[in-house]
Short mmCIF file of C-alpha atoms and ligand atoms in Angstrom, two decimals:
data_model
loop_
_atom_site.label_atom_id
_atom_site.label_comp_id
_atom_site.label_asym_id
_atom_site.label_seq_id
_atom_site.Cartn_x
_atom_site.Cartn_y
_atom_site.Cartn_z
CA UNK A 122 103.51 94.24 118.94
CA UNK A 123 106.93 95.09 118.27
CA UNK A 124 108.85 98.15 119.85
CA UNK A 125 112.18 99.44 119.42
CA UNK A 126 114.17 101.22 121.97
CA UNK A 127 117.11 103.50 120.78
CA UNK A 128 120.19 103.65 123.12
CA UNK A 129 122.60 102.36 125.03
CA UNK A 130 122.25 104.09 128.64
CA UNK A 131 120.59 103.58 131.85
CA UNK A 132 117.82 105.63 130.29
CA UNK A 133 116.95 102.90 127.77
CA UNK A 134 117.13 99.90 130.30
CA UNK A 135 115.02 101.78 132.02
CA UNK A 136 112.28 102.34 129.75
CA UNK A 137 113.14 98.31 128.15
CA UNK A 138 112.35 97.25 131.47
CA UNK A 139 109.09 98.90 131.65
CA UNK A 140 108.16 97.69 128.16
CA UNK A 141 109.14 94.36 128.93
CA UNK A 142 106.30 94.37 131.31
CA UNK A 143 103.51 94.93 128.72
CA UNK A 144 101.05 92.63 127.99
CA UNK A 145 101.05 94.80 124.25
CA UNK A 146 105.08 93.83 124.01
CA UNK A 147 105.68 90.71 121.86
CA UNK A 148 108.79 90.99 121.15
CA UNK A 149 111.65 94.02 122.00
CA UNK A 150 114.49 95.54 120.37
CA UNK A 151 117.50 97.72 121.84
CA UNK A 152 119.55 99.09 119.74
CA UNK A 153 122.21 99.05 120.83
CA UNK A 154 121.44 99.07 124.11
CA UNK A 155 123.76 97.60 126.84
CA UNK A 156 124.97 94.55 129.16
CA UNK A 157 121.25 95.15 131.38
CA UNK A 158 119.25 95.05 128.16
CA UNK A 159 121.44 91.94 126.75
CA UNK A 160 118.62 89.16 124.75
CA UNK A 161 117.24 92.39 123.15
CA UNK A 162 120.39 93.81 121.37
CA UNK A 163 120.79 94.89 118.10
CA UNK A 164 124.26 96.26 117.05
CA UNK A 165 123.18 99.14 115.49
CA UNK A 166 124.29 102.48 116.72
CA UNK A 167 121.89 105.21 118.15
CA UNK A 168 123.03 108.02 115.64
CA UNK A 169 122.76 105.56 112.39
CA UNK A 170 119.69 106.85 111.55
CA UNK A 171 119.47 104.84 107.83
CA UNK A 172 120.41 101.37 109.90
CA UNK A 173 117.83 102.40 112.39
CA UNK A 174 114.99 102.99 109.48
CA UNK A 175 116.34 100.49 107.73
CA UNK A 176 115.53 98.30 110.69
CA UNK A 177 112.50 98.74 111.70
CA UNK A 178 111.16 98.79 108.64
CA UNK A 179 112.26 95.09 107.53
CA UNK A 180 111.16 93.76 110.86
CA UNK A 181 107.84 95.98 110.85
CA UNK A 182 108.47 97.50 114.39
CA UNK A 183 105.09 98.80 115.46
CA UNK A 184 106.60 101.64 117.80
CA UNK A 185 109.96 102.75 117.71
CA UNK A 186 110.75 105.28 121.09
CA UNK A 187 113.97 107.26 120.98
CA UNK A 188 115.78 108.13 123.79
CA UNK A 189 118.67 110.30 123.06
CA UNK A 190 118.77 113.60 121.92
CA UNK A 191 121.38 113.09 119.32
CA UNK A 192 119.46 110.51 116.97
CA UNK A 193 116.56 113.21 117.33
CA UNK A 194 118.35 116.29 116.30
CA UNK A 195 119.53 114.19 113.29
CA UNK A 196 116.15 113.67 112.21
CA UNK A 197 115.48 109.88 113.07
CA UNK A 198 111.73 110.63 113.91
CA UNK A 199 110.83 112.15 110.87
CA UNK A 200 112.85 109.11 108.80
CA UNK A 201 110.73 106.60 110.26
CA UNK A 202 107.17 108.75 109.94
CA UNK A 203 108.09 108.90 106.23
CA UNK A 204 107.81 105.19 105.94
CA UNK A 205 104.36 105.46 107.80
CA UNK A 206 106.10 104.01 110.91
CA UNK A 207 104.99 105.01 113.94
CA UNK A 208 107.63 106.92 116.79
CA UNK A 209 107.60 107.97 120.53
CA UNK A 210 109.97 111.23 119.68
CA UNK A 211 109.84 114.57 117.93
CA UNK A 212 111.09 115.64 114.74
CA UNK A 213 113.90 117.18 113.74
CA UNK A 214 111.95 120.53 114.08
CA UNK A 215 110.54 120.30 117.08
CA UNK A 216 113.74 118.45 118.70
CA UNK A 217 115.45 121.87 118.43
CA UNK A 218 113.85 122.99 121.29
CA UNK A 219 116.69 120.76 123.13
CA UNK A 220 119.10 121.58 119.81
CA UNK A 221 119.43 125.21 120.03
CA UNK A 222 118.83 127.11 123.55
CA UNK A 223 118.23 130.26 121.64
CA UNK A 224 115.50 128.64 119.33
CA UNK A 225 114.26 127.66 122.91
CA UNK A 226 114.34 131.44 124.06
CA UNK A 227 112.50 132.67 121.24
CA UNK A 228 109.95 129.79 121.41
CA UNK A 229 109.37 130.56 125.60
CA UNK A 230 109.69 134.71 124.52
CA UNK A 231 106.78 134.08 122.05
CA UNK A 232 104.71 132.00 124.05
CA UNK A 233 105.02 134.64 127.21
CA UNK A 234 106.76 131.96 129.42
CA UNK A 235 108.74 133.11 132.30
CA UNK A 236 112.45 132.54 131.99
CA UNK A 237 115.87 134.20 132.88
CA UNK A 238 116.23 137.39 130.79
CA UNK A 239 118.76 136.42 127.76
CA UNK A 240 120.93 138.02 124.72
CA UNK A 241 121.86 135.76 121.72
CA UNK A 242 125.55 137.03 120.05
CA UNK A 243 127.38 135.52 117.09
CA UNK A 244 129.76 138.24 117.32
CA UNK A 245 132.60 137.48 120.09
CA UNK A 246 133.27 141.32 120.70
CA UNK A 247 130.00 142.54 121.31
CA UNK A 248 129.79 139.26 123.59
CA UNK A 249 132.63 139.97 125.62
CA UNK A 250 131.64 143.62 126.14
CA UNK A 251 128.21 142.28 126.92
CA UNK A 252 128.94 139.49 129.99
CA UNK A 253 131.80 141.32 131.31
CA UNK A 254 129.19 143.75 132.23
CA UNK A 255 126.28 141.90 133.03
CA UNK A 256 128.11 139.17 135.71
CA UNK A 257 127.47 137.27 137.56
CA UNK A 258 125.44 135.82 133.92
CA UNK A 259 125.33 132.35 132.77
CA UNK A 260 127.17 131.92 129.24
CA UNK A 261 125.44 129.28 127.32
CA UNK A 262 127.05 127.59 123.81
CA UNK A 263 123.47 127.44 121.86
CA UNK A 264 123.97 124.13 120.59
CA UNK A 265 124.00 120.26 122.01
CA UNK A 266 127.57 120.12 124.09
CA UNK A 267 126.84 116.88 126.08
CA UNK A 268 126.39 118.85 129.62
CA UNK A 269 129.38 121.28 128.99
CA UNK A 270 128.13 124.39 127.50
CA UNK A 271 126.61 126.19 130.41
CA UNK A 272 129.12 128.12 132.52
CA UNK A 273 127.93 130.18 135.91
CA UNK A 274 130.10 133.13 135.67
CA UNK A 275 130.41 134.67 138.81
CA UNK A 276 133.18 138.00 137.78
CA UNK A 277 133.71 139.72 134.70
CA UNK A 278 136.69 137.78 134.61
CA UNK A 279 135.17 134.50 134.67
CA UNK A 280 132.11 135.80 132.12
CA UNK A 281 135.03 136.79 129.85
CA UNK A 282 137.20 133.68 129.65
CA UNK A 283 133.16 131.59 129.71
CA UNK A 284 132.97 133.68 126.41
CA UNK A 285 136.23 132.70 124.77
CA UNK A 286 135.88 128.91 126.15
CA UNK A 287 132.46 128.37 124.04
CA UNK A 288 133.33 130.54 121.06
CA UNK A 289 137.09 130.05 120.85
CA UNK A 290 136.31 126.99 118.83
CA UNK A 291 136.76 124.18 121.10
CA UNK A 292 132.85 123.57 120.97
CA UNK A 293 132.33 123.69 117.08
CA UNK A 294 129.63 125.08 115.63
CA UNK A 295 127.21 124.50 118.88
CA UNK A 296 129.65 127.58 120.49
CA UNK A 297 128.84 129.48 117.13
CA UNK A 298 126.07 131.16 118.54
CA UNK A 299 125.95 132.31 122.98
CA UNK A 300 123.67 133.15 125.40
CA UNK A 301 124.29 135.33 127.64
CA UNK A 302 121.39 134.88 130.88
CA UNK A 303 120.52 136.58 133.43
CA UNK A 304 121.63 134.15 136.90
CA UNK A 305 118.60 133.45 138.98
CA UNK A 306 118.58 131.11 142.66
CA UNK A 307 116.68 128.95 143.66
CA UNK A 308 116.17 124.97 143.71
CA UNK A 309 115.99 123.24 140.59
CA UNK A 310 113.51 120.58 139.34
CA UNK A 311 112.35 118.95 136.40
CA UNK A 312 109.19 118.36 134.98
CA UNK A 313 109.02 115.70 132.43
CA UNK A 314 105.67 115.51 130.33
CA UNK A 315 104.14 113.07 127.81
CA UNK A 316 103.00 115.27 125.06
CA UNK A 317 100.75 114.54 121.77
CA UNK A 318 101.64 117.94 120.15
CA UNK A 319 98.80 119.67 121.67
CA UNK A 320 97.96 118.46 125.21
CA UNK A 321 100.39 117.40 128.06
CA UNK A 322 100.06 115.00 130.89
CA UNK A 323 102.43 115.24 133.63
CA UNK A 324 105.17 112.62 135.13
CA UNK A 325 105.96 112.97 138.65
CA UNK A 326 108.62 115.70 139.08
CA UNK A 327 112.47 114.74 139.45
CA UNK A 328 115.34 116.09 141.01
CA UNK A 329 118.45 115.33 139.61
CA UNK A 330 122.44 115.85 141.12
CA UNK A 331 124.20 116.82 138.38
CA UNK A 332 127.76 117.57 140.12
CA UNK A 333 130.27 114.65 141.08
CA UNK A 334 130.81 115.11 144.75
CA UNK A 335 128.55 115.23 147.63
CA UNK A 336 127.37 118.21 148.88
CA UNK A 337 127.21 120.06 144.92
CA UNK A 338 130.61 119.98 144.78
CA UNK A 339 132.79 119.12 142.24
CA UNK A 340 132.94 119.03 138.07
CA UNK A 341 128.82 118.41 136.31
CA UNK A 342 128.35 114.86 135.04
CA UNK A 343 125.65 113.09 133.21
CA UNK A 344 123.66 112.91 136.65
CA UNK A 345 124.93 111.07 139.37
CA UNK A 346 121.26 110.22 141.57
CA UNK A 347 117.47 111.26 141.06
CA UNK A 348 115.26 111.87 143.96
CA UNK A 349 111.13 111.56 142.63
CA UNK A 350 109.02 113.87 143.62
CA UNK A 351 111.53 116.29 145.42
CA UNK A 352 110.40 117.71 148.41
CA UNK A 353 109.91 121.09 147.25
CA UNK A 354 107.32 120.04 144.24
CA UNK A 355 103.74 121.11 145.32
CA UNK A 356 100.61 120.15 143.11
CA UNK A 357 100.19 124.05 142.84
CA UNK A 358 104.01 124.63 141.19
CA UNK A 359 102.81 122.00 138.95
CA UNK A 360 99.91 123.45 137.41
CA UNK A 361 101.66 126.59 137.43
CA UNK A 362 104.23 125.05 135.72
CA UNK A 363 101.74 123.54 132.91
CA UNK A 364 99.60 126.98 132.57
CA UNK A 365 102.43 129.09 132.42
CA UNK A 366 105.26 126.99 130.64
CA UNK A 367 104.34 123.68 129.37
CA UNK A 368 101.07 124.33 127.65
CA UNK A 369 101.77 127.86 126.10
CA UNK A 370 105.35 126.32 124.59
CA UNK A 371 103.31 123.15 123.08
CA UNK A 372 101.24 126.30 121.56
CA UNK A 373 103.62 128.53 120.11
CA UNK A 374 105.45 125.56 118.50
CA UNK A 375 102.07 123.76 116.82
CA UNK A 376 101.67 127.39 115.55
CA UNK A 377 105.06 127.11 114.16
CA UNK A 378 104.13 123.93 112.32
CA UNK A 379 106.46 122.22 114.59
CA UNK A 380 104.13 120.34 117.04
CA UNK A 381 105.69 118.15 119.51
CA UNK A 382 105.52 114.89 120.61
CA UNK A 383 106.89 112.49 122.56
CA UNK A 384 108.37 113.75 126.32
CA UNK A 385 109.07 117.57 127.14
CA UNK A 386 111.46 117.83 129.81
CA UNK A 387 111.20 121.25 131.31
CA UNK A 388 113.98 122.01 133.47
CA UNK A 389 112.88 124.71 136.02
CA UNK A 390 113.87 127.10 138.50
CA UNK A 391 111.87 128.08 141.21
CA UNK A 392 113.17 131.21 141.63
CA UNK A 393 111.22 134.00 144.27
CA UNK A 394 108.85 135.17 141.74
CA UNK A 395 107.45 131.30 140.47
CA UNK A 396 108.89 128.38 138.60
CA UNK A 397 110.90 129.85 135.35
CA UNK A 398 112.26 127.59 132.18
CA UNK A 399 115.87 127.00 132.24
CA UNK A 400 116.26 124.65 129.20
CA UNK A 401 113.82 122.42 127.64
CA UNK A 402 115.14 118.59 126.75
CA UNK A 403 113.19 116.88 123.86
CA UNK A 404 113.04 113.62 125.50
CA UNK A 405 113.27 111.52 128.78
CA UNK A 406 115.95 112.45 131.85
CA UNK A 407 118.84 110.18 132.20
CA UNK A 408 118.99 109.52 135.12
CA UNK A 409 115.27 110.88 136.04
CA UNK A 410 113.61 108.05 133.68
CA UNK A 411 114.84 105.16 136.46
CA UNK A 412 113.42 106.56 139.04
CA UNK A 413 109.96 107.83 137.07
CA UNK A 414 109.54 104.09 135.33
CA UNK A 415 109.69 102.55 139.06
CA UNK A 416 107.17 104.98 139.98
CA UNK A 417 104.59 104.50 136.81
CA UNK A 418 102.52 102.15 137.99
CA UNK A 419 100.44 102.24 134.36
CA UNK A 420 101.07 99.97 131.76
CA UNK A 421 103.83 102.60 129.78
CA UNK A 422 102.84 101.42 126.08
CA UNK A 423 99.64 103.07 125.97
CA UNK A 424 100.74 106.13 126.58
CA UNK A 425 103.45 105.86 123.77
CA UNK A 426 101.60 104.90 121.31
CA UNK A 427 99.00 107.66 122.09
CA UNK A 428 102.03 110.31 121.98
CA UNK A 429 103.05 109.18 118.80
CA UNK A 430 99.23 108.51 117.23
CA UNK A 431 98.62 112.50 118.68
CA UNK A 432 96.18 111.91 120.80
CA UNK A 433 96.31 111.50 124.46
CA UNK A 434 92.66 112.41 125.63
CA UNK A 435 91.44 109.06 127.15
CA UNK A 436 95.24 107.87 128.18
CA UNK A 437 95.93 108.35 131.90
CA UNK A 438 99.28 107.58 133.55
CA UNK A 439 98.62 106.56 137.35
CA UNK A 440 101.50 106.90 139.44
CA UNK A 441 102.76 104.51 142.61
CA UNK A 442 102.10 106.64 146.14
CA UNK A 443 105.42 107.80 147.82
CA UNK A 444 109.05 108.27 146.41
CA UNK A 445 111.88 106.89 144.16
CA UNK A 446 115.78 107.33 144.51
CA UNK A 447 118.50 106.46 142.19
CA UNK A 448 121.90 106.19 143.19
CA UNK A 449 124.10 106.15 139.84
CA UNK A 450 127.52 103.74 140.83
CA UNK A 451 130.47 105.12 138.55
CA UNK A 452 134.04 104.01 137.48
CA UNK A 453 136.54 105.40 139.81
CA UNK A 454 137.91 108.40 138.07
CA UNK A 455 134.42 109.77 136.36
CA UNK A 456 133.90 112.28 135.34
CA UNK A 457 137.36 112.59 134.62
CA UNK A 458 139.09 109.42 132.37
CA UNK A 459 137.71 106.47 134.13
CA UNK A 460 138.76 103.23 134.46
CA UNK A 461 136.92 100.24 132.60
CA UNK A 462 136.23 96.37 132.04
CA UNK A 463 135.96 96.79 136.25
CA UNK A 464 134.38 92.97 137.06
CA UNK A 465 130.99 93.43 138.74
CA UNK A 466 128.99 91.14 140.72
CA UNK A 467 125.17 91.90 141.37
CA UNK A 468 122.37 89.95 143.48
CA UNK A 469 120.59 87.29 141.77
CA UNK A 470 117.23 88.18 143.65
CA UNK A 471 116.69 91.92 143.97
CA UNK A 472 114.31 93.41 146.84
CA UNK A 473 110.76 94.50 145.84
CA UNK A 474 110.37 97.72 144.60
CA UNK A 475 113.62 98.09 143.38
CA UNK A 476 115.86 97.48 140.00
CA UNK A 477 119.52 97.94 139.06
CA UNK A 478 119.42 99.81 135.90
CA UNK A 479 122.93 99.25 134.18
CA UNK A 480 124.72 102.36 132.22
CA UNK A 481 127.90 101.40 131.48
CA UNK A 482 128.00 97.66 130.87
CA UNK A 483 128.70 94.83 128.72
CA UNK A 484 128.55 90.93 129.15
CA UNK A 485 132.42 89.20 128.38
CA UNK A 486 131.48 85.64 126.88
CA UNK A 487 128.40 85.76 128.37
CA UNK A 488 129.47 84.94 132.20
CA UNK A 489 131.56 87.76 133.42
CA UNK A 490 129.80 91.33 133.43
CA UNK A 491 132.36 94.29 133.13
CA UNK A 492 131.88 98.56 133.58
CA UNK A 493 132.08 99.84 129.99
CA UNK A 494 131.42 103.53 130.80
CA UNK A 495 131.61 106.23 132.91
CA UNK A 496 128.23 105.98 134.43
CA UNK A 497 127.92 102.04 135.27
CA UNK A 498 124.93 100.97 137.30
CA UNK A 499 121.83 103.45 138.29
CA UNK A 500 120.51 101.63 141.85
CA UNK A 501 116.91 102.43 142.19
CA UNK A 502 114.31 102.26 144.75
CA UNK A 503 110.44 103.24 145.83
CA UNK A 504 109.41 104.17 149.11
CA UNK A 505 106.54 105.04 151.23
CA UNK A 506 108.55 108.60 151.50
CA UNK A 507 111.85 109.81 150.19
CA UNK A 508 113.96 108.42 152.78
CA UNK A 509 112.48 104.91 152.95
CA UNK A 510 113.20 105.31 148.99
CA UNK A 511 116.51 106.13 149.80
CA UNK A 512 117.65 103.80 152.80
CA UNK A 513 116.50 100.91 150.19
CA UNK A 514 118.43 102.07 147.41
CA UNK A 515 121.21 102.68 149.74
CA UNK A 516 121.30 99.14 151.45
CA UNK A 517 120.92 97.58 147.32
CA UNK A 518 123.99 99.59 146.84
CA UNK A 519 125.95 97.39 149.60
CA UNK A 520 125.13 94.32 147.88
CA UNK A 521 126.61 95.04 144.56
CA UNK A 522 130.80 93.66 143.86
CA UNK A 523 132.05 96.81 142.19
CA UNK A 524 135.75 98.05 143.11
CA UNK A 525 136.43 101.13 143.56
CA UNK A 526 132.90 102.79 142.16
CA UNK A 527 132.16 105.95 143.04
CA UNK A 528 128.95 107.22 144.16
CA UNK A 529 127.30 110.11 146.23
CA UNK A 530 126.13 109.38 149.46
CA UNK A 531 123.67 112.56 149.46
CA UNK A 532 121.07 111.71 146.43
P1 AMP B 427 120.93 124.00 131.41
O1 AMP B 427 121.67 122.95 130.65
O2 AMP B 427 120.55 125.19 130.60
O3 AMP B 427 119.83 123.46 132.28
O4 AMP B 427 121.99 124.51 132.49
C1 AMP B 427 122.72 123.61 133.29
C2 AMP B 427 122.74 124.13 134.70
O5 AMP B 427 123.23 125.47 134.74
C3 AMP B 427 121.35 124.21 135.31
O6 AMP B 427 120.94 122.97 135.82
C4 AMP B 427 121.56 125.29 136.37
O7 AMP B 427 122.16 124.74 137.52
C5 AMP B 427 122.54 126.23 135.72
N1 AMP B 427 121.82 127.35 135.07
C6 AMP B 427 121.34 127.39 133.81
N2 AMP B 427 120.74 128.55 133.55
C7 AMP B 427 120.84 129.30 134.67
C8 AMP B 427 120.40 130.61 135.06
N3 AMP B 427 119.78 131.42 134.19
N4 AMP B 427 120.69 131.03 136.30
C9 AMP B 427 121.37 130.24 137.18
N5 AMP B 427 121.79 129.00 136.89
C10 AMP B 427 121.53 128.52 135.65
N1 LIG B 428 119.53 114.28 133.73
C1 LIG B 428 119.58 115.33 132.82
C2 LIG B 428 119.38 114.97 131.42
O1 LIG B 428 118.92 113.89 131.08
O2 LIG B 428 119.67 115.80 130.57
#
């Protein structure tokens, strides 16, 4: 069959990769993709979601799977369902669940889920008077702001300027609207899940290191490593994490009219009193999907096609025994303005058990490969265990030309 893959990061080479691999794929499409997915291109941009339909249409793509949130919130799912096409994604109604974190408070309110305690304001006064006295609180712009628009506020001070950052104006209308959340501890993980609209089935859990420097420190980025399954995840915390969160929120949305399909990302805390929802994402991790598709040992199309068809029961996913680490190599400079078209040279034979998933890349006439992003290369590697996962992916790092890239040593 043919299958389209929306996107241009490491995410999409990722799941490309994985596709590749099918005895179902004929013949793959990445649109746009990047320098790891070149022979598959198509130079049509993520959010261009007439090209897109357009597109697959014309070429009859049997399965088109989306990978960014952006191309979902606008609605690409439900443009290619209306031409009877089929899609690994949700619509543009159920994709709000990553579109608006208060939508996402209601949904987990409704459906009982535990979560931090919240208040939604539109009105910047009442705001202000709110977070000043409620810090330390977490100030949250309600819509898509590309990692930005959650700010830890430790002081009335800091919960006040948090408030005039996101609704000052310099996050458009996604700072319209702010959350104001109660601050909970405890280690974070994420739980990504294929769902049909009604019934979920579970990925192996991922940890990802969002800030720049080692040790937490430093500015958030994209994601700068994964580490799959984090030591912390127990089987128990994971059907918790389905009774309490996962299946109730599939619930309360197909109840809504809104089922959803294609992946859930939960993003948890697992705070003293039990795993709670920070944010739901309406598709896969980027970075977490590199280390998850080395994991998957099943064939990944299946369970696609039985997402977007809405009907899982009979679809297993078996998982590879011990661990997978990814190491994302950036530009020197990310994520601050980063330096580009840096030359890289990478092996010719790679280790098994391991793949260099490339982010920020594109092929100049065809022989030299150059850094085209912020985010260049995600080095990835399974393990018996987490630290044979992450000595391999460490020692793959060493054998990749790339001046001056900047990477954690801590993933
Ligand atoms: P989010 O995009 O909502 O996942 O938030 C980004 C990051 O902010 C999370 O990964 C947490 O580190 C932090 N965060 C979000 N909500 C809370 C909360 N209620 N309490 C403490 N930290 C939070
Ligand atoms: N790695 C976090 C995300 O994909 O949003």
């Amino acid at each position: 069959m043919k299958i389209l893959v929306v996107g241009a990061g490491g995410r999409e080479h990722a799941l490309a990769w994985k596709i590749a691999q099918s005895p179902l794929c004929r013949q793959l499409f990445v649109a746009p993709g990047n320098g790891g997915t070149e022979g598959w291109n198509v130079p049509i941009a993520a959010n261009d979601v007439a090209a897109l339909t357009r597109f697959a249409k014309e070429r009859r793509v049997d399965l088109t799977v989306i990978g960014p949130e952006e191309p979902l919130t606008l609605g690409l799912a439900d443009a290619l369902r209306a031409e009877g096409l089929a899609v690994f994604g949700p619509g543009q109604a159920a994709a709000r669940l990553e579109g608006s974190k208060a939508f996402a408070k209601e949904v987990l309110a409704a459906a009982g889920a535990p979560t931090a305690r919240c208040r939604v304001f539109t009105d910047q006064a009442a705001a202000l008077a709110y977070a000043e006295k409620a810090a330390p609180v977490v100030i949250k712009a309600d819509g898509l702001a590309a990692g930005k628009g959650v700010i830890v506020a430790a002081t009335a001070e800091e919960a006040r300027r948090a408030v005039r950052d996101i609704m000052g104006g310099g996050f458009g209308a996604a700072g319209a609207t702010v959350l104001a959340e109660e601050y909970l501890t405890g280690p974070e993980v994420s739980l990504l899940c294929f769902c049909d609209g009604e019934t979920a089935l579970p990925m192996v859990a991922a940890q990802d290191h969002k800030r720049a420097f080692d040790g937490d420190k430093g500015p958030n980025t994209g994601g700068m490593g994964v580490c799959a399954p984090p030591p912390v995840w127990t089987p128990a915390l994971e059907a918790e994490t389905l009774e309490r969160i996962i299946r109730p929120v599939l619930a309360e949305m197909r109840r809504r009219g809104a089922p959803f399909t294609g992946t859930l990302f939960a993003g948890l805390m697992l705070t003293a009193d039990g795993p709670k929802a920070l944010e739901f994402n309406a598709r896969f991790g980027d970075p977490e999907t590199q280390a998850l598709m080395l994991l998957l040992e099943s064939d990944l199309v299946p369970l696609l096609l039985a997402c977007a068809a809405g009907d899982l029961s009979g679809t297993r996913a078996v998982w590879r025994p011990g661990a997978a680490v990814c190491v994302v190599m950036a530009a020197p400079g990310y994520p601050g303005a980063y330096e580009k078209n840096i030359p890289l040279t990478l092996p010719r034979e790679l280790p098994e058990d391991t793949a260099i998933f490339h982010a920020g890349t594109a092929w100049r006439d065809d022989d030299a490969l150059l850094s085209a992003g912020g985010r260049v290369l995600g080095v990835t590697a399974r393990g018996g265990d987490l630290a044979a996962a992450r000595a391999r992916a460490y020692a793959l790092t060493e054998s990749i030309g790339f001046p001056g890239a900047r990477y954690r040593r801590d993933i």
